[in-house]
């Protein structure tokens, strides 16, 4: 069974400002870079063989720092891109709550029930992310792989691979926790 170390991308300026940042290309802040260095140190004992990441700048930078720190290769996997928040991208949480209060409450109570305008639903993102993980499992059977993801993608895959439901999605997205280890149990290899 493949072991997957899910790592949430380091801090970006938008995350620091409390802005909704889906698949927008944003670089890591200084703190984000330090977080990635600390992540590499923390997961080194798990002996990962490769790093895979989404195509956004923050996830690539996080993955690159980790790969460099561990002396392993990195590759971008397009299916691992962050959730597309459409017209919500860049709004502060306060702006979002003020402008779309009812939608915000619904999204927080059942994140699978809302689709951002011109974006993608959580379930659509989950299907795409699962396809990416399936390819990784096929290419790295019985190995440990680091997967660097945006915060929403990280929450989605934590739910999908660890819980089999999305009840704890916001707990994961909002947590200070940076990484976790899950198995590919239940994910078919593509």
mmCIF file of C-alpha atoms in Angstrom:
data_model
loop_
_atom_site.group_PDB
_atom_site.id
_atom_site.type_symbol
_atom_site.label_atom_id
_atom_site.label_comp_id
_atom_site.label_asym_id
_atom_site.label_seq_id
_atom_site.Cartn_x
_atom_site.Cartn_y
_atom_site.Cartn_z
ATOM 1 C CA UNK A 1 0.000 0.000 0.000
ATOM 2 C CA UNK A 2 1.275 3.452 -0.910
ATOM 3 C CA UNK A 3 1.745 5.891 1.969
ATOM 4 C CA UNK A 4 0.913 9.472 1.126
ATOM 5 C CA UNK A 5 2.179 12.411 3.145
ATOM 6 C CA UNK A 6 -0.219 15.278 2.475
ATOM 7 C CA UNK A 7 1.389 18.678 3.034
ATOM 8 C CA UNK A 8 -0.524 21.953 3.006
ATOM 9 C CA UNK A 9 1.238 24.653 1.000
ATOM 10 C CA UNK A 10 3.013 27.270 3.067
ATOM 11 C CA UNK A 11 1.600 30.682 3.821
ATOM 12 C CA UNK A 12 0.927 33.166 1.015
ATOM 13 C CA UNK A 13 0.113 36.875 1.334
ATOM 14 C CA UNK A 14 -3.564 36.212 0.619
ATOM 15 C CA UNK A 15 -3.758 33.517 3.272
ATOM 16 C CA UNK A 16 -2.116 35.929 5.722
ATOM 17 C CA UNK A 17 -4.741 38.575 4.807
ATOM 18 C CA UNK A 18 -7.627 36.121 5.216
ATOM 19 C CA UNK A 19 -8.460 36.113 1.508
ATOM 20 C CA UNK A 20 -10.044 33.186 -0.303
ATOM 21 C CA UNK A 21 -7.234 31.763 -2.395
ATOM 22 C CA UNK A 22 -8.104 28.798 -4.539
ATOM 23 C CA UNK A 23 -6.015 28.112 -7.629
ATOM 24 C CA UNK A 24 -4.640 31.661 -7.929
ATOM 25 C CA UNK A 25 -0.863 31.700 -8.460
ATOM 26 C CA UNK A 26 0.664 33.213 -5.336
ATOM 27 C CA UNK A 27 4.226 32.888 -4.034
ATOM 28 C CA UNK A 28 5.097 31.822 -0.515
ATOM 29 C CA UNK A 29 5.805 34.467 2.085
ATOM 30 C CA UNK A 30 8.984 34.229 4.155
ATOM 31 C CA UNK A 31 6.991 32.353 6.781
ATOM 32 C CA UNK A 32 5.633 30.030 4.078
ATOM 33 C CA UNK A 33 9.182 29.179 3.027
ATOM 34 C CA UNK A 34 10.181 28.482 6.646
ATOM 35 C CA UNK A 35 7.095 26.282 7.042
ATOM 36 C CA UNK A 36 8.178 24.191 4.039
ATOM 37 C CA UNK A 37 11.690 23.801 5.470
ATOM 38 C CA UNK A 38 10.201 22.665 8.784
ATOM 39 C CA UNK A 39 7.876 20.265 6.926
ATOM 40 C CA UNK A 40 10.856 18.644 5.197
ATOM 41 C CA UNK A 41 12.604 18.165 8.535
ATOM 42 C CA UNK A 42 9.456 16.765 10.155
ATOM 43 C CA UNK A 43 8.693 14.202 7.455
ATOM 44 C CA UNK A 44 12.236 13.078 6.692
ATOM 45 C CA UNK A 45 11.914 10.050 9.013
ATOM 46 C CA UNK A 46 9.076 8.736 6.818
ATOM 47 C CA UNK A 47 11.604 8.200 3.977
ATOM 48 C CA UNK A 48 9.530 9.520 1.051
ATOM 49 C CA UNK A 49 10.854 8.704 -2.415
ATOM 50 C CA UNK A 50 9.335 11.607 -4.417
ATOM 51 C CA UNK A 51 7.326 14.810 -4.079
ATOM 52 C CA UNK A 52 4.256 15.516 -6.190
ATOM 53 C CA UNK A 53 2.490 18.877 -6.173
ATOM 54 C CA UNK A 54 -0.194 20.951 -7.784
ATOM 55 C CA UNK A 55 0.722 23.518 -10.465
ATOM 56 C CA UNK A 56 0.155 26.696 -8.403
ATOM 57 C CA UNK A 57 3.199 28.703 -7.390
ATOM 58 C CA UNK A 58 2.782 28.175 -3.612
ATOM 59 C CA UNK A 59 2.380 24.401 -3.913
ATOM 60 C CA UNK A 60 5.313 24.146 -6.332
ATOM 61 C CA UNK A 61 7.501 26.248 -4.052
ATOM 62 C CA UNK A 62 6.469 24.204 -1.001
ATOM 63 C CA UNK A 63 7.134 20.954 -2.851
ATOM 64 C CA UNK A 64 10.463 22.192 -4.216
ATOM 65 C CA UNK A 65 11.714 23.207 -0.770
ATOM 66 C CA UNK A 66 10.693 19.819 0.638
ATOM 67 C CA UNK A 67 12.220 17.884 -2.261
ATOM 68 C CA UNK A 68 15.468 19.833 -1.952
ATOM 69 C CA UNK A 69 15.567 19.296 1.803
ATOM 70 C CA UNK A 70 15.043 15.558 1.389
ATOM 71 C CA UNK A 71 17.241 15.143 -1.692
ATOM 72 C CA UNK A 72 14.409 13.673 -3.797
ATOM 73 C CA UNK A 73 12.728 14.565 -7.093
ATOM 74 C CA UNK A 74 9.618 16.674 -7.567
ATOM 75 C CA UNK A 75 6.998 16.613 -10.296
ATOM 76 C CA UNK A 76 3.898 18.722 -10.893
ATOM 77 C CA UNK A 77 0.649 16.808 -11.395
ATOM 78 C CA UNK A 78 -2.056 18.956 -13.006
ATOM 79 C CA UNK A 79 -4.897 17.030 -11.322
ATOM 80 C CA UNK A 80 -3.532 18.109 -7.933
ATOM 81 C CA UNK A 81 -4.304 21.781 -8.545
ATOM 82 C CA UNK A 82 -6.131 23.704 -5.862
ATOM 83 C CA UNK A 83 -9.915 24.020 -5.913
ATOM 84 C CA UNK A 84 -11.160 26.740 -8.293
ATOM 85 C CA UNK A 85 -13.119 29.291 -6.241
ATOM 86 C CA UNK A 86 -14.230 31.237 -9.320
ATOM 87 C CA UNK A 87 -15.604 34.699 -8.533
ATOM 88 C CA UNK A 88 -14.856 34.239 -4.835
ATOM 89 C CA UNK A 89 -11.086 34.292 -5.432
ATOM 90 C CA UNK A 90 -9.421 37.133 -3.588
ATOM 91 C CA UNK A 91 -12.376 38.120 -1.420
ATOM 92 C CA UNK A 92 -11.564 38.511 2.247
ATOM 93 C CA UNK A 93 -13.539 36.237 4.496
ATOM 94 C CA UNK A 94 -15.313 39.286 5.931
ATOM 95 C CA UNK A 95 -16.266 40.524 2.424
ATOM 96 C CA UNK A 96 -17.530 37.060 1.536
ATOM 97 C CA UNK A 97 -19.631 36.798 4.718
ATOM 98 C CA UNK A 98 -21.012 40.320 4.223
ATOM 99 C CA UNK A 99 -21.902 39.938 0.552
ATOM 100 C CA UNK A 100 -23.003 36.298 0.548
ATOM 101 C CA UNK A 101 -24.027 35.586 4.157
ATOM 102 C CA UNK A 102 -26.518 32.818 3.407
ATOM 103 C CA UNK A 103 -24.180 31.103 0.942
ATOM 104 C CA UNK A 104 -21.313 31.400 3.433
ATOM 105 C CA UNK A 105 -23.372 29.695 6.153
ATOM 106 C CA UNK A 106 -24.418 26.930 3.752
ATOM 107 C CA UNK A 107 -20.826 26.425 2.544
ATOM 108 C CA UNK A 108 -19.591 26.179 6.140
ATOM 109 C CA UNK A 109 -22.348 23.760 7.196
ATOM 110 C CA UNK A 110 -22.195 21.540 4.088
ATOM 111 C CA UNK A 111 -19.267 22.358 1.788
ATOM 112 C CA UNK A 112 -20.461 19.815 -0.772
ATOM 113 C CA UNK A 113 -23.715 21.744 -1.326
ATOM 114 C CA UNK A 114 -22.239 24.943 -2.795
ATOM 115 C CA UNK A 115 -20.469 25.663 -6.073
ATOM 116 C CA UNK A 116 -18.618 28.953 -6.440
ATOM 117 C CA UNK A 117 -19.800 30.959 -9.480
ATOM 118 C CA UNK A 118 -17.458 30.178 -12.417
ATOM 119 C CA UNK A 119 -15.574 27.793 -10.084
ATOM 120 C CA UNK A 120 -15.868 24.135 -9.220
ATOM 121 C CA UNK A 121 -17.731 22.274 -6.531
ATOM 122 C CA UNK A 122 -15.934 20.440 -3.770
ATOM 123 C CA UNK A 123 -17.083 17.123 -5.249
ATOM 124 C CA UNK A 124 -15.773 18.049 -8.711
ATOM 125 C CA UNK A 125 -12.429 18.973 -7.150
ATOM 126 C CA UNK A 126 -12.470 15.726 -5.143
ATOM 127 C CA UNK A 127 -12.932 13.649 -8.317
ATOM 128 C CA UNK A 128 -10.035 15.427 -10.045
ATOM 129 C CA UNK A 129 -7.767 15.162 -7.010
ATOM 130 C CA UNK A 130 -8.608 11.476 -6.600
ATOM 131 C CA UNK A 131 -7.633 10.890 -10.239
ATOM 132 C CA UNK A 132 -4.259 12.505 -9.507
ATOM 133 C CA UNK A 133 -3.735 10.391 -6.387
ATOM 134 C CA UNK A 134 -4.700 7.259 -8.351
ATOM 135 C CA UNK A 135 -1.920 7.959 -10.852
ATOM 136 C CA UNK A 136 0.560 8.461 -8.030
ATOM 137 C CA UNK A 137 -0.487 5.181 -6.405
ATOM 138 C CA UNK A 138 -0.074 3.358 -9.723
ATOM 139 C CA UNK A 139 3.401 4.808 -10.262
ATOM 140 C CA UNK A 140 4.610 4.371 -6.665
ATOM 141 C CA UNK A 141 3.168 1.155 -5.225
ATOM 142 C CA UNK A 142 4.253 0.410 -1.661
ATOM 143 C CA UNK A 143 6.310 3.606 -1.447
ATOM 144 C CA UNK A 144 5.947 6.837 0.524
ATOM 145 C CA UNK A 145 5.126 9.935 -1.528
ATOM 146 C CA UNK A 146 4.855 13.564 -0.407
ATOM 147 C CA UNK A 147 1.955 15.453 -1.987
ATOM 148 C CA UNK A 148 2.018 19.267 -1.606
ATOM 149 C CA UNK A 149 -1.403 20.860 -2.016
ATOM 150 C CA UNK A 150 -3.308 24.089 -1.581
ATOM 151 C CA UNK A 151 -5.309 24.349 1.640
ATOM 152 C CA UNK A 152 -8.703 23.361 0.143
ATOM 153 C CA UNK A 153 -7.241 20.468 -1.851
ATOM 154 C CA UNK A 154 -5.436 19.362 1.324
ATOM 155 C CA UNK A 155 -8.720 19.389 3.247
ATOM 156 C CA UNK A 156 -10.520 17.523 0.478
ATOM 157 C CA UNK A 157 -7.928 14.739 0.295
ATOM 158 C CA UNK A 158 -7.680 14.459 4.087
ATOM 159 C CA UNK A 159 -11.424 13.865 4.117
ATOM 160 C CA UNK A 160 -11.405 11.553 1.101
ATOM 161 C CA UNK A 161 -8.426 9.409 2.135
ATOM 162 C CA UNK A 162 -8.796 9.553 5.903
ATOM 163 C CA UNK A 163 -12.472 9.986 6.752
ATOM 164 C CA UNK A 164 -14.461 8.892 3.662
ATOM 165 C CA UNK A 165 -16.771 11.911 4.190
ATOM 166 C CA UNK A 166 -16.492 15.714 4.313
ATOM 167 C CA UNK A 167 -17.770 16.418 7.848
ATOM 168 C CA UNK A 168 -14.341 17.591 9.051
ATOM 169 C CA UNK A 169 -13.420 19.529 5.893
ATOM 170 C CA UNK A 170 -13.395 22.974 7.567
ATOM 171 C CA UNK A 171 -11.591 21.618 10.606
ATOM 172 C CA UNK A 172 -8.774 20.515 8.301
ATOM 173 C CA UNK A 173 -8.754 23.661 6.150
ATOM 174 C CA UNK A 174 -8.708 25.966 9.184
ATOM 175 C CA UNK A 175 -6.206 23.928 11.231
ATOM 176 C CA UNK A 176 -2.650 24.963 11.979
ATOM 177 C CA UNK A 177 -1.568 21.405 11.233
ATOM 178 C CA UNK A 178 0.795 21.349 8.245
ATOM 179 C CA UNK A 179 0.962 17.702 7.177
ATOM 180 C CA UNK A 180 -0.461 14.252 7.794
ATOM 181 C CA UNK A 181 0.201 10.693 6.681
ATOM 182 C CA UNK A 182 -2.583 8.690 5.004
ATOM 183 C CA UNK A 183 -2.694 5.499 2.972
ATOM 184 C CA UNK A 184 -4.015 4.867 -0.491
ATOM 185 C CA UNK A 185 -6.530 2.400 0.937
ATOM 186 C CA UNK A 186 -9.694 2.608 -1.148
ATOM 187 C CA UNK A 187 -8.095 4.628 -3.967
ATOM 188 C CA UNK A 188 -7.775 2.539 -7.116
ATOM 189 C CA UNK A 189 -4.554 2.824 -9.078
ATOM 190 C CA UNK A 190 -5.359 4.342 -12.467
#
